[in-house]
PDB file of C-alpha atoms in Angstrom:
ATOM      1  CA  UNK A1118     -47.276  37.780  12.131  1.00 48.00           C
ATOM      2  CA  UNK A1119     -45.199  40.621  11.574  1.00 48.00           C
ATOM      3  CA  UNK A1120     -43.628  38.472   8.404  1.00 51.00           C
ATOM      4  CA  UNK A1121     -47.031  37.790   6.774  1.00 46.00           C
ATOM      5  CA  UNK A1122     -47.426  41.757   7.434  1.00 50.00           C
ATOM      6  CA  UNK A1123     -44.353  42.477   5.081  1.00 50.00           C
ATOM      7  CA  UNK A1124     -44.765  39.922   2.465  1.00 51.00           C
ATOM      8  CA  UNK A1125     -48.746  41.622   1.484  1.00 47.00           C
ATOM      9  CA  UNK A1126     -46.829  44.635   1.704  1.00 49.00           C
ATOM     10  CA  UNK A1127     -44.678  43.255  -0.865  1.00 52.00           C
ATOM     11  CA  UNK A1128     -47.401  41.839  -3.262  1.00 49.00           C
ATOM     12  CA  UNK A1129     -49.688  45.219  -2.779  1.00 46.00           C
ATOM     13  CA  UNK A1130     -47.205  47.423  -3.750  1.00 50.00           C
ATOM     14  CA  UNK A1131     -46.204  44.611  -7.083  1.00 49.00           C
ATOM     15  CA  UNK A1132     -49.076  44.900  -8.144  1.00 47.00           C
ATOM     16  CA  UNK A1133     -49.817  47.891  -8.180  1.00 49.00           C
ATOM     17  CA  UNK A1134     -46.315  48.816  -9.882  1.00 47.00           C
ATOM     18  CA  UNK A1135     -46.757  48.622 -13.914  1.00 43.00           C
ATOM     19  CA  UNK A1136     -43.795  46.882 -15.678  1.00 43.00           C
ATOM     20  CA  UNK A1137     -42.180  47.461 -18.504  1.00 42.00           C
ATOM     21  CA  UNK A1138     -39.750  49.993 -18.916  1.00 45.00           C
ATOM     22  CA  UNK A1139     -38.901  54.005 -17.089  1.00 45.00           C
ATOM     23  CA  UNK A1140     -41.787  56.425 -17.024  1.00 48.00           C
ATOM     24  CA  UNK A1141     -39.403  59.229 -17.905  1.00 62.00           C
ATOM     25  CA  UNK A1142     -36.330  59.415 -19.764  1.00 79.00           C
ATOM     26  CA  UNK A1143     -33.279  58.309 -17.962  1.00 89.00           C
ATOM     27  CA  UNK A1144     -30.478  60.238 -19.373  1.00 84.00           C
ATOM     28  CA  UNK A1145     -32.659  63.738 -17.461  1.00 89.00           C
ATOM     29  CA  UNK A1146     -32.049  62.481 -14.117  1.00 95.00           C
ATOM     30  CA  UNK A1147     -29.702  59.586 -11.849  1.00 96.00           C
ATOM     31  CA  UNK A1148     -30.554  55.895 -12.317  1.00 98.00           C
ATOM     32  CA  UNK A1149     -31.890  54.711  -9.025  1.00 98.00           C
ATOM     33  CA  UNK A1150     -30.560  51.379  -7.877  1.00 98.00           C
ATOM     34  CA  UNK A1151     -31.170  50.163  -4.768  1.00 98.00           C
ATOM     35  CA  UNK A1152     -28.425  46.925  -4.032  1.00 98.00           C
ATOM     36  CA  UNK A1153     -28.863  44.215  -0.835  1.00 98.00           C
ATOM     37  CA  UNK A1154     -25.075  44.302   0.349  1.00 97.00           C
ATOM     38  CA  UNK A1155     -22.510  47.208   0.444  1.00 97.00           C
ATOM     39  CA  UNK A1156     -19.843  45.516  -1.700  1.00 98.00           C
ATOM     40  CA  UNK A1157     -21.832  45.548  -4.738  1.00 98.00           C
ATOM     41  CA  UNK A1158     -23.227  49.323  -4.037  1.00 98.00           C
ATOM     42  CA  UNK A1159     -19.619  49.617  -3.617  1.00 98.00           C
ATOM     43  CA  UNK A1160     -18.682  47.895  -7.335  1.00 98.00           C
ATOM     44  CA  UNK A1161     -22.005  49.414  -8.572  1.00 98.00           C
ATOM     45  CA  UNK A1162     -21.093  53.671  -7.851  1.00 98.00           C
ATOM     46  CA  UNK A1163     -17.860  52.430  -8.880  1.00 98.00           C
ATOM     47  CA  UNK A1164     -19.402  52.151 -12.676  1.00 98.00           C
ATOM     48  CA  UNK A1165     -22.108  53.883 -12.940  1.00 98.00           C
ATOM     49  CA  UNK A1166     -20.352  57.488 -10.777  1.00 98.00           C
ATOM     50  CA  UNK A1167     -22.515  60.409 -11.559  1.00 97.00           C
ATOM     51  CA  UNK A1168     -25.099  58.294 -13.327  1.00 98.00           C
ATOM     52  CA  UNK A1169     -26.183  56.041 -11.265  1.00 98.00           C
ATOM     53  CA  UNK A1170     -27.576  57.113  -7.296  1.00 98.00           C
ATOM     54  CA  UNK A1171     -27.007  54.828  -4.946  1.00 98.00           C
ATOM     55  CA  UNK A1172     -28.816  52.719  -1.806  1.00 98.00           C
ATOM     56  CA  UNK A1173     -27.988  49.558  -0.198  1.00 98.00           C
ATOM     57  CA  UNK A1174     -30.033  48.223   2.156  1.00 97.00           C
ATOM     58  CA  UNK A1175     -27.659  46.329   4.017  1.00 96.00           C
ATOM     59  CA  UNK A1176     -24.672  49.047   5.705  1.00 93.00           C
ATOM     60  CA  UNK A1177     -21.799  47.485   7.920  1.00 93.00           C
ATOM     61  CA  UNK A1178     -21.749  44.451  10.277  1.00 88.00           C
ATOM     62  CA  UNK A1179     -24.660  43.241   8.738  1.00 91.00           C
ATOM     63  CA  UNK A1180     -25.709  39.706   7.771  1.00 89.00           C
ATOM     64  CA  UNK A1181     -26.997  38.856   4.010  1.00 93.00           C
ATOM     65  CA  UNK A1182     -27.450  35.314   5.229  1.00 88.00           C
ATOM     66  CA  UNK A1183     -29.675  36.751   7.995  1.00 89.00           C
ATOM     67  CA  UNK A1184     -30.781  39.863   6.625  1.00 93.00           C
ATOM     68  CA  UNK A1185     -34.763  40.289   5.985  1.00 93.00           C
ATOM     69  CA  UNK A1186     -36.362  42.545   4.061  1.00 93.00           C
ATOM     70  CA  UNK A1187     -38.393  45.453   6.223  1.00 94.00           C
ATOM     71  CA  UNK A1188     -41.138  47.655   4.848  1.00 94.00           C
ATOM     72  CA  UNK A1189     -39.135  50.502   3.851  1.00 95.00           C
ATOM     73  CA  UNK A1190     -36.455  48.318   2.353  1.00 96.00           C
ATOM     74  CA  UNK A1191     -39.684  46.900  -0.093  1.00 94.00           C
ATOM     75  CA  UNK A1192     -40.820  50.082  -0.951  1.00 95.00           C
ATOM     76  CA  UNK A1193     -37.168  50.782  -1.560  1.00 96.00           C
ATOM     77  CA  UNK A1194     -36.939  48.176  -4.063  1.00 96.00           C
ATOM     78  CA  UNK A1195     -40.182  48.274  -5.936  1.00 94.00           C
ATOM     79  CA  UNK A1196     -38.615  52.389  -6.577  1.00 96.00           C
ATOM     80  CA  UNK A1197     -35.623  51.545  -8.140  1.00 97.00           C
ATOM     81  CA  UNK A1198     -34.877  51.163 -11.791  1.00 97.00           C
ATOM     82  CA  UNK A1199     -32.844  48.409 -10.673  1.00 98.00           C
ATOM     83  CA  UNK A1200     -31.831  45.879  -8.575  1.00 98.00           C
ATOM     84  CA  UNK A1201     -28.476  44.146  -8.074  1.00 98.00           C
ATOM     85  CA  UNK A1202     -28.280  41.602  -5.438  1.00 97.00           C
ATOM     86  CA  UNK A1203     -25.270  39.488  -5.292  1.00 97.00           C
ATOM     87  CA  UNK A1204     -26.888  36.010  -5.579  1.00 96.00           C
ATOM     88  CA  UNK A1205     -26.251  32.759  -5.336  1.00 95.00           C
ATOM     89  CA  UNK A1206     -28.204  32.449  -1.883  1.00 92.00           C
ATOM     90  CA  UNK A1207     -26.277  34.831  -0.198  1.00 94.00           C
ATOM     91  CA  UNK A1208     -29.669  37.509   0.051  1.00 95.00           C
ATOM     92  CA  UNK A1209     -31.536  33.441   1.896  1.00 90.00           C
ATOM     93  CA  UNK A1210     -33.974  35.483   3.501  1.00 89.00           C
ATOM     94  CA  UNK A1211     -35.185  37.832   1.739  1.00 92.00           C
ATOM     95  CA  UNK A1212     -35.821  35.985  -1.317  1.00 86.00           C
ATOM     96  CA  UNK A1213     -39.288  36.068  -1.486  1.00 87.00           C
ATOM     97  CA  UNK A1214     -38.586  39.654  -1.939  1.00 91.00           C
ATOM     98  CA  UNK A1215     -36.536  39.038  -4.580  1.00 91.00           C
ATOM     99  CA  UNK A1216     -38.753  37.216  -6.129  1.00 86.00           C
ATOM    100  CA  UNK A1217     -41.472  38.766  -6.472  1.00 87.00           C
ATOM    101  CA  UNK A1218     -39.206  41.665  -7.242  1.00 90.00           C
ATOM    102  CA  UNK A1219     -38.291  40.108 -11.037  1.00 85.00           C
ATOM    103  CA  UNK A1220     -40.401  41.578 -13.753  1.00 83.00           C
ATOM    104  CA  UNK A1221     -41.324  44.717 -12.262  1.00 88.00           C
ATOM    105  CA  UNK A1222     -38.423  45.997 -11.152  1.00 95.00           C
ATOM    106  CA  UNK A1223     -34.629  45.394 -13.668  1.00 96.00           C
ATOM    107  CA  UNK A1224     -32.993  42.794 -11.148  1.00 96.00           C
ATOM    108  CA  UNK A1225     -29.734  41.949 -11.289  1.00 97.00           C
ATOM    109  CA  UNK A1226     -27.258  39.091  -9.998  1.00 97.00           C
ATOM    110  CA  UNK A1227     -23.761  40.353 -10.405  1.00 98.00           C
ATOM    111  CA  UNK A1228     -22.955  36.789  -9.895  1.00 97.00           C
ATOM    112  CA  UNK A1229     -24.504  35.979 -13.384  1.00 96.00           C
ATOM    113  CA  UNK A1230     -21.881  35.965 -15.499  1.00 93.00           C
ATOM    114  CA  UNK A1231     -19.405  34.105 -13.545  1.00 97.00           C
ATOM    115  CA  UNK A1232     -19.245  30.510 -15.517  1.00 96.00           C
ATOM    116  CA  UNK A1233     -20.328  27.910 -12.994  1.00 95.00           C
ATOM    117  CA  UNK A1234     -16.719  25.653 -13.713  1.00 96.00           C
ATOM    118  CA  UNK A1235     -14.844  29.070 -12.051  1.00 97.00           C
ATOM    119  CA  UNK A1236     -17.124  28.612  -9.275  1.00 97.00           C
ATOM    120  CA  UNK A1237     -16.770  26.817  -5.770  1.00 96.00           C
ATOM    121  CA  UNK A1238     -19.961  23.844  -4.520  1.00 93.00           C
ATOM    122  CA  UNK A1239     -21.428  24.588  -1.728  1.00 86.00           C
ATOM    123  CA  UNK A1240     -19.815  22.652   1.299  1.00 74.00           C
ATOM    124  CA  UNK A1241     -23.960  21.814   3.201  1.00 74.00           C
ATOM    125  CA  UNK A1242     -26.495  22.219   0.136  1.00 76.00           C
ATOM    126  CA  UNK A1243     -26.370  19.874  -3.343  1.00 80.00           C
ATOM    127  CA  UNK A1244     -26.606  22.085  -6.362  1.00 84.00           C
ATOM    128  CA  UNK A1245     -25.720  25.409  -5.214  1.00 91.00           C
ATOM    129  CA  UNK A1246     -22.445  27.462  -5.293  1.00 95.00           C
ATOM    130  CA  UNK A1247     -20.089  29.274  -3.018  1.00 94.00           C
ATOM    131  CA  UNK A1248     -21.844  32.714  -2.723  1.00 95.00           C
ATOM    132  CA  UNK A1249     -18.531  34.462  -1.313  1.00 95.00           C
ATOM    133  CA  UNK A1250     -17.476  34.688  -4.631  1.00 97.00           C
ATOM    134  CA  UNK A1251     -15.013  38.494  -3.959  1.00 98.00           C
ATOM    135  CA  UNK A1252     -12.494  37.246  -2.553  1.00 97.00           C
ATOM    136  CA  UNK A1253     -11.225  36.324  -5.287  1.00 98.00           C
ATOM    137  CA  UNK A1254     -10.958  39.148  -7.156  1.00 98.00           C
ATOM    138  CA  UNK A1255     -10.702  38.346 -10.640  1.00 98.00           C
ATOM    139  CA  UNK A1256     -14.426  36.601 -10.015  1.00 98.00           C
ATOM    140  CA  UNK A1257     -14.901  40.678  -8.953  1.00 98.00           C
ATOM    141  CA  UNK A1258     -13.817  41.789 -11.669  1.00 98.00           C
ATOM    142  CA  UNK A1259     -16.023  39.705 -14.120  1.00 98.00           C
ATOM    143  CA  UNK A1260     -18.830  41.057 -11.995  1.00 98.00           C
ATOM    144  CA  UNK A1261     -17.544  44.690 -12.440  1.00 98.00           C
ATOM    145  CA  UNK A1262     -18.606  43.730 -16.680  1.00 98.00           C
ATOM    146  CA  UNK A1263     -21.962  41.249 -15.852  1.00 98.00           C
ATOM    147  CA  UNK A1264     -22.562  44.990 -14.206  1.00 98.00           C
ATOM    148  CA  UNK A1265     -21.482  47.704 -17.038  1.00 98.00           C
ATOM    149  CA  UNK A1266     -23.336  45.281 -19.627  1.00 98.00           C
ATOM    150  CA  UNK A1267     -26.779  45.394 -17.585  1.00 98.00           C
ATOM    151  CA  UNK A1268     -26.285  50.055 -16.757  1.00 98.00           C
ATOM    152  CA  UNK A1269     -25.624  49.627 -20.585  1.00 98.00           C
ATOM    153  CA  UNK A1270     -28.798  48.122 -21.566  1.00 97.00           C
ATOM    154  CA  UNK A1271     -31.201  49.951 -19.640  1.00 97.00           C
ATOM    155  CA  UNK A1272     -29.524  53.246 -20.274  1.00 97.00           C
ATOM    156  CA  UNK A1273     -27.595  53.192 -23.838  1.00 97.00           C
ATOM    157  CA  UNK A1274     -27.520  56.609 -24.007  1.00 96.00           C
ATOM    158  CA  UNK A1275     -24.191  56.432 -21.493  1.00 97.00           C
ATOM    159  CA  UNK A1276     -22.840  53.629 -23.336  1.00 98.00           C
ATOM    160  CA  UNK A1277     -19.415  55.210 -23.208  1.00 98.00           C
ATOM    161  CA  UNK A1278     -19.433  56.530 -19.102  1.00 98.00           C
ATOM    162  CA  UNK A1279     -19.786  53.104 -18.142  1.00 98.00           C
ATOM    163  CA  UNK A1280     -17.736  51.653 -20.312  1.00 98.00           C
ATOM    164  CA  UNK A1281     -14.454  53.499 -19.141  1.00 98.00           C
ATOM    165  CA  UNK A1282     -15.250  54.027 -15.398  1.00 98.00           C
ATOM    166  CA  UNK A1283     -15.475  49.806 -15.549  1.00 98.00           C
ATOM    167  CA  UNK A1284     -11.706  49.637 -17.475  1.00 98.00           C
ATOM    168  CA  UNK A1285     -10.655  52.782 -15.208  1.00 98.00           C
ATOM    169  CA  UNK A1286     -12.026  50.718 -11.968  1.00 98.00           C
ATOM    170  CA  UNK A1287     -10.886  46.867 -13.046  1.00 98.00           C
ATOM    171  CA  UNK A1288      -7.342  48.757 -13.689  1.00 98.00           C
ATOM    172  CA  UNK A1289      -6.909  49.146  -9.477  1.00 98.00           C
ATOM    173  CA  UNK A1290      -8.552  45.350  -9.488  1.00 98.00           C
ATOM    174  CA  UNK A1291      -5.517  44.301 -11.392  1.00 98.00           C
ATOM    175  CA  UNK A1292      -3.374  46.767  -9.222  1.00 98.00           C
ATOM    176  CA  UNK A1293      -4.931  44.957  -5.436  1.00 98.00           C
ATOM    177  CA  UNK A1294      -4.972  41.533  -6.735  1.00 98.00           C
ATOM    178  CA  UNK A1295      -1.753  42.234  -7.957  1.00 98.00           C
ATOM    179  CA  UNK A1296      -1.477  42.843  -4.415  1.00 98.00           C
ATOM    180  CA  UNK A1297      -2.218  40.150  -2.080  1.00 98.00           C
ATOM    181  CA  UNK A1298      -0.537  37.419  -4.879  1.00 98.00           C
ATOM    182  CA  UNK A1299       2.428  39.635  -3.533  1.00 98.00           C
ATOM    183  CA  UNK A1300       1.733  39.835  -0.079  1.00 97.00           C
ATOM    184  CA  UNK A1301       0.880  36.341   0.872  1.00 97.00           C
ATOM    185  CA  UNK A1302       4.133  35.179  -0.469  1.00 96.00           C
ATOM    186  CA  UNK A1303       6.097  37.174   1.847  1.00 96.00           C
ATOM    187  CA  UNK A1304       3.988  34.405   4.881  1.00 95.00           C
ATOM    188  CA  UNK A1305       5.749  30.770   4.415  1.00 92.00           C
ATOM    189  CA  UNK A1306       3.515  28.294   3.017  1.00 90.00           C
ATOM    190  CA  UNK A1307       4.186  26.330   6.336  1.00 87.00           C
ATOM    191  CA  UNK A1308       2.541  29.511   8.070  1.00 89.00           C
ATOM    192  CA  UNK A1309      -0.898  29.650   5.072  1.00 95.00           C
ATOM    193  CA  UNK A1310      -3.334  29.416   7.447  1.00 96.00           C
ATOM    194  CA  UNK A1311      -6.602  31.084   7.537  1.00 97.00           C
ATOM    195  CA  UNK A1312      -8.918  30.623  10.343  1.00 95.00           C
ATOM    196  CA  UNK A1313     -12.406  32.196  10.608  1.00 93.00           C
ATOM    197  CA  UNK A1314     -16.042  31.989  12.419  1.00 86.00           C
ATOM    198  CA  UNK A1315     -17.145  31.046   9.092  1.00 78.00           C
ATOM    199  CA  UNK A1316     -16.433  29.616   5.676  1.00 84.00           C
ATOM    200  CA  UNK A1317     -16.954  33.067   3.672  1.00 91.00           C
ATOM    201  CA  UNK A1318     -12.148  33.001   3.077  1.00 95.00           C
ATOM    202  CA  UNK A1319     -12.962  29.924   0.616  1.00 95.00           C
ATOM    203  CA  UNK A1320     -12.618  31.382  -2.262  1.00 97.00           C
ATOM    204  CA  UNK A1321      -9.767  33.857  -1.284  1.00 98.00           C
ATOM    205  CA  UNK A1322      -8.156  30.475   0.192  1.00 97.00           C
ATOM    206  CA  UNK A1323      -7.415  29.015  -3.706  1.00 97.00           C
ATOM    207  CA  UNK A1324      -6.950  32.896  -5.127  1.00 98.00           C
ATOM    208  CA  UNK A1325      -4.264  33.103  -2.390  1.00 97.00           C
ATOM    209  CA  UNK A1326      -2.744  30.454  -1.694  1.00 96.00           C
ATOM    210  CA  UNK A1327      -4.259  29.837   1.845  1.00 97.00           C
ATOM    211  CA  UNK A1328      -5.395  26.708   3.510  1.00 96.00           C
ATOM    212  CA  UNK A1329      -8.759  27.852   5.537  1.00 95.00           C
ATOM    213  CA  UNK A1330     -11.227  26.549   7.790  1.00 93.00           C
ATOM    214  CA  UNK A1331     -13.862  28.656   9.137  1.00 88.00           C
ATOM    215  CA  UNK A1332     -16.080  26.879  12.674  1.00 86.00           C
ATOM    216  CA  UNK A1333     -19.325  27.615  10.373  1.00 76.00           C
ATOM    217  CA  UNK A1334     -20.497  27.212   7.170  1.00 58.00           C
ATOM    218  CA  UNK A1335     -20.004  29.119   3.861  1.00 47.00           C
ATOM    219  CA  UNK A1336     -23.915  29.966   5.107  1.00 51.00           C
ATOM    220  CA  UNK A1337     -24.372  31.361   9.376  1.00 47.00           C
ATOM    221  CA  UNK A1338     -27.876  30.418   9.303  1.00 47.00           C
ATOM    222  CA  UNK A1339     -26.777  27.850  11.741  1.00 54.00           C
ATOM    223  CA  UNK A1340     -24.691  27.922  14.622  1.00 61.00           C
ATOM    224  CA  UNK A1341     -21.745  26.455  15.511  1.00 61.00           C
ATOM    225  CA  UNK A1342     -21.513  23.684  18.347  1.00 80.00           C
ATOM    226  CA  UNK A1343     -19.550  22.560  20.477  1.00 86.00           C
ATOM    227  CA  UNK A1344     -18.393  19.771  18.482  1.00 88.00           C
ATOM    228  CA  UNK A1345     -17.389  21.537  15.610  1.00 88.00           C
ATOM    229  CA  UNK A1346     -15.265  24.141  17.911  1.00 91.00           C
ATOM    230  CA  UNK A1347     -13.925  20.805  19.651  1.00 93.00           C
ATOM    231  CA  UNK A1348     -12.962  19.317  16.368  1.00 92.00           C
ATOM    232  CA  UNK A1349     -11.770  23.488  14.716  1.00 93.00           C
ATOM    233  CA  UNK A1350      -9.704  23.696  18.116  1.00 95.00           C
ATOM    234  CA  UNK A1351      -8.019  20.398  18.135  1.00 95.00           C
ATOM    235  CA  UNK A1352      -6.944  21.557  14.036  1.00 94.00           C
ATOM    236  CA  UNK A1353      -4.942  24.517  16.275  1.00 95.00           C
ATOM    237  CA  UNK A1354      -3.305  23.186  18.649  1.00 96.00           C
ATOM    238  CA  UNK A1355      -1.943  20.203  16.340  1.00 95.00           C
ATOM    239  CA  UNK A1356      -0.860  22.709  13.814  1.00 93.00           C
ATOM    240  CA  UNK A1357       0.238  25.173  15.770  1.00 94.00           C
ATOM    241  CA  UNK A1358      -1.081  28.029  14.435  1.00 94.00           C
ATOM    242  CA  UNK A1359      -0.572  31.268  15.414  1.00 94.00           C
ATOM    243  CA  UNK A1360      -3.294  33.184  14.795  1.00 96.00           C
ATOM    244  CA  UNK A1361      -7.314  32.826  14.070  1.00 95.00           C
ATOM    245  CA  UNK A1362      -9.664  35.703  12.954  1.00 95.00           C
ATOM    246  CA  UNK A1363     -12.891  37.309  14.589  1.00 92.00           C
ATOM    247  CA  UNK A1364     -15.591  39.014  11.521  1.00 91.00           C
ATOM    248  CA  UNK A1365     -17.125  41.551  12.219  1.00 86.00           C
ATOM    249  CA  UNK A1366     -20.212  40.343  11.098  1.00 78.00           C
ATOM    250  CA  UNK A1367     -20.637  37.320  13.194  1.00 82.00           C
ATOM    251  CA  UNK A1368     -20.644  37.950  16.753  1.00 81.00           C
ATOM    252  CA  UNK A1369     -16.998  37.941  18.667  1.00 87.00           C
ATOM    253  CA  UNK A1370     -18.110  34.580  20.649  1.00 88.00           C
ATOM    254  CA  UNK A1371     -17.787  32.177  18.318  1.00 86.00           C
ATOM    255  CA  UNK A1372     -14.173  32.476  17.668  1.00 90.00           C
ATOM    256  CA  UNK A1373     -13.563  32.578  21.670  1.00 91.00           C
ATOM    257  CA  UNK A1374     -15.387  29.509  22.395  1.00 91.00           C
ATOM    258  CA  UNK A1375     -12.313  27.781  20.443  1.00 93.00           C
ATOM    259  CA  UNK A1376      -9.750  29.270  21.709  1.00 95.00           C
ATOM    260  CA  UNK A1377     -10.222  28.503  25.168  1.00 95.00           C
ATOM    261  CA  UNK A1378     -10.791  25.208  23.830  1.00 95.00           C
ATOM    262  CA  UNK A1379      -7.655  25.723  22.766  1.00 96.00           C
ATOM    263  CA  UNK A1380      -6.151  26.570  25.741  1.00 95.00           C
ATOM    264  CA  UNK A1381      -7.495  24.139  27.167  1.00 96.00           C
ATOM    265  CA  UNK A1382      -5.500  21.736  25.229  1.00 95.00           C
ATOM    266  CA  UNK A1383      -2.256  23.591  26.412  1.00 95.00           C
ATOM    267  CA  UNK A1384      -1.493  25.306  23.303  1.00 95.00           C
ATOM    268  CA  UNK A1385      -2.392  29.507  23.094  1.00 95.00           C
ATOM    269  CA  UNK A1386      -3.139  31.585  19.734  1.00 95.00           C
ATOM    270  CA  UNK A1387      -3.898  34.461  19.681  1.00 95.00           C
ATOM    271  CA  UNK A1388      -7.322  36.031  18.400  1.00 95.00           C
ATOM    272  CA  UNK A1389      -5.007  37.882  15.382  1.00 95.00           C
ATOM    273  CA  UNK A1390      -7.738  40.317  14.025  1.00 95.00           C
ATOM    274  CA  UNK A1391     -11.007  41.517  12.549  1.00 95.00           C
ATOM    275  CA  UNK A1392     -10.916  39.876   8.731  1.00 96.00           C
ATOM    276  CA  UNK A1393     -14.367  41.675   6.569  1.00 95.00           C
ATOM    277  CA  UNK A1394     -16.391  39.553   5.601  1.00 91.00           C
ATOM    278  CA  UNK A1395     -19.874  39.791   4.228  1.00 92.00           C
ATOM    279  CA  UNK A1396     -19.631  43.744   4.623  1.00 93.00           C
ATOM    280  CA  UNK A1397     -17.907  46.289   4.292  1.00 96.00           C
ATOM    281  CA  UNK A1398     -16.645  49.185   7.052  1.00 95.00           C
ATOM    282  CA  UNK A1399     -17.932  52.636   7.667  1.00 95.00           C
ATOM    283  CA  UNK A1400     -18.829  54.509   5.331  1.00 95.00           C
ATOM    284  CA  UNK A1401     -16.226  57.752   4.249  1.00 96.00           C
ATOM    285  CA  UNK A1402     -13.124  54.657   5.796  1.00 97.00           C
ATOM    286  CA  UNK A1403     -10.812  52.824   3.327  1.00 97.00           C
ATOM    287  CA  UNK A1404     -12.223  49.425   4.099  1.00 97.00           C
ATOM    288  CA  UNK A1405     -15.657  50.996   3.589  1.00 97.00           C
ATOM    289  CA  UNK A1406     -14.708  50.442  -0.595  1.00 98.00           C
ATOM    290  CA  UNK A1407     -14.104  47.377  -2.179  1.00 98.00           C
ATOM    291  CA  UNK A1408     -10.899  47.426  -2.497  1.00 98.00           C
ATOM    292  CA  UNK A1409      -9.400  49.372   1.151  1.00 98.00           C
ATOM    293  CA  UNK A1410     -11.048  46.519   2.841  1.00 98.00           C
ATOM    294  CA  UNK A1411      -9.260  43.854   0.615  1.00 98.00           C
ATOM    295  CA  UNK A1412      -6.379  45.565   1.405  1.00 98.00           C
ATOM    296  CA  UNK A1413      -7.195  45.882   4.918  1.00 98.00           C
ATOM    297  CA  UNK A1414      -7.858  41.741   4.734  1.00 97.00           C
ATOM    298  CA  UNK A1415      -4.764  40.539   3.062  1.00 98.00           C
ATOM    299  CA  UNK A1416      -2.349  42.938   5.814  1.00 97.00           C
ATOM    300  CA  UNK A1417      -4.414  42.097   8.367  1.00 97.00           C
ATOM    301  CA  UNK A1418      -3.236  38.588   8.082  1.00 97.00           C
ATOM    302  CA  UNK A1419       0.183  38.381   7.266  1.00 96.00           C
ATOM    303  CA  UNK A1420       1.052  41.122   9.531  1.00 96.00           C
ATOM    304  CA  UNK A1421      -0.307  37.960  12.308  1.00 96.00           C
ATOM    305  CA  UNK A1422       0.835  35.137  10.662  1.00 95.00           C
ATOM    306  CA  UNK A1423       3.668  36.255   9.088  1.00 88.00           C
ATOM    307  CA  UNK A1424       5.024  37.678  12.617  1.00 69.00           C
ATOM    308  CA  UNK A1425       4.157  34.527  14.795  1.00 52.00           C
ATOM    309  CA  UNK A1426       6.611  32.517  11.682  1.00 45.00           C
TER     310      UNK A1426
END
């Protein structure tokens, strides 16, 4: 009933809204931007700078696969000049809301500009793709360009600002990509195995040459079963993987169950640290930014796996 009431509110708000151009001159005020995840919000803020006022619906530790829009979220979305979301079904539970907004508020998937041949297929659903593209910094650069172009289309009078900010941010991302490559290369190839709670790091593995295993699949909507735990534990014990990792947006008990199952096989695997997967860290911290989050992850992974090697 609660979900039905939310949909009813959404329909009323959308019906009352008038499609088309904003009702005032955007050059006279900051652009009202609503994003789904903090990762997307950080991207838009870096490109928009002082020209944008960004609200992200999902904060630190929130799982976007399971997040459902509240009535307050629907109002915020309706009042936005433009909505940015990840796309590729990352925000699966918000699909109805985002679909209803299209045509009334400008709605942009930041992954829409990435060629489909660069995407990894879903491990479960035919004709769908892994949405976690931000873990390959070179793909995130393409998202930068797509957001830049969307902001220019909405607010052409500030085009030079968006281009300059995007160019500056892309230079930072180039340095980040180089850093991740250099750090991953310090781990012997045989130790370069990344095991996490859910399969969010496949793009990371492809870009930075890690073998990646997740207890759950791409989405966290379905919990791992006992057979999944035992199979992963067997893999870890057989390969003598020294460390596995928890995620900030997934309950730690899933990885602790794997750790216990490995112990039952006579091998000890450490929890190597906490990684940020589907959400940034606390605002105001280094991990509260995309660049800081990626650096934290690569440093944590390298520290645990290189130290064991």
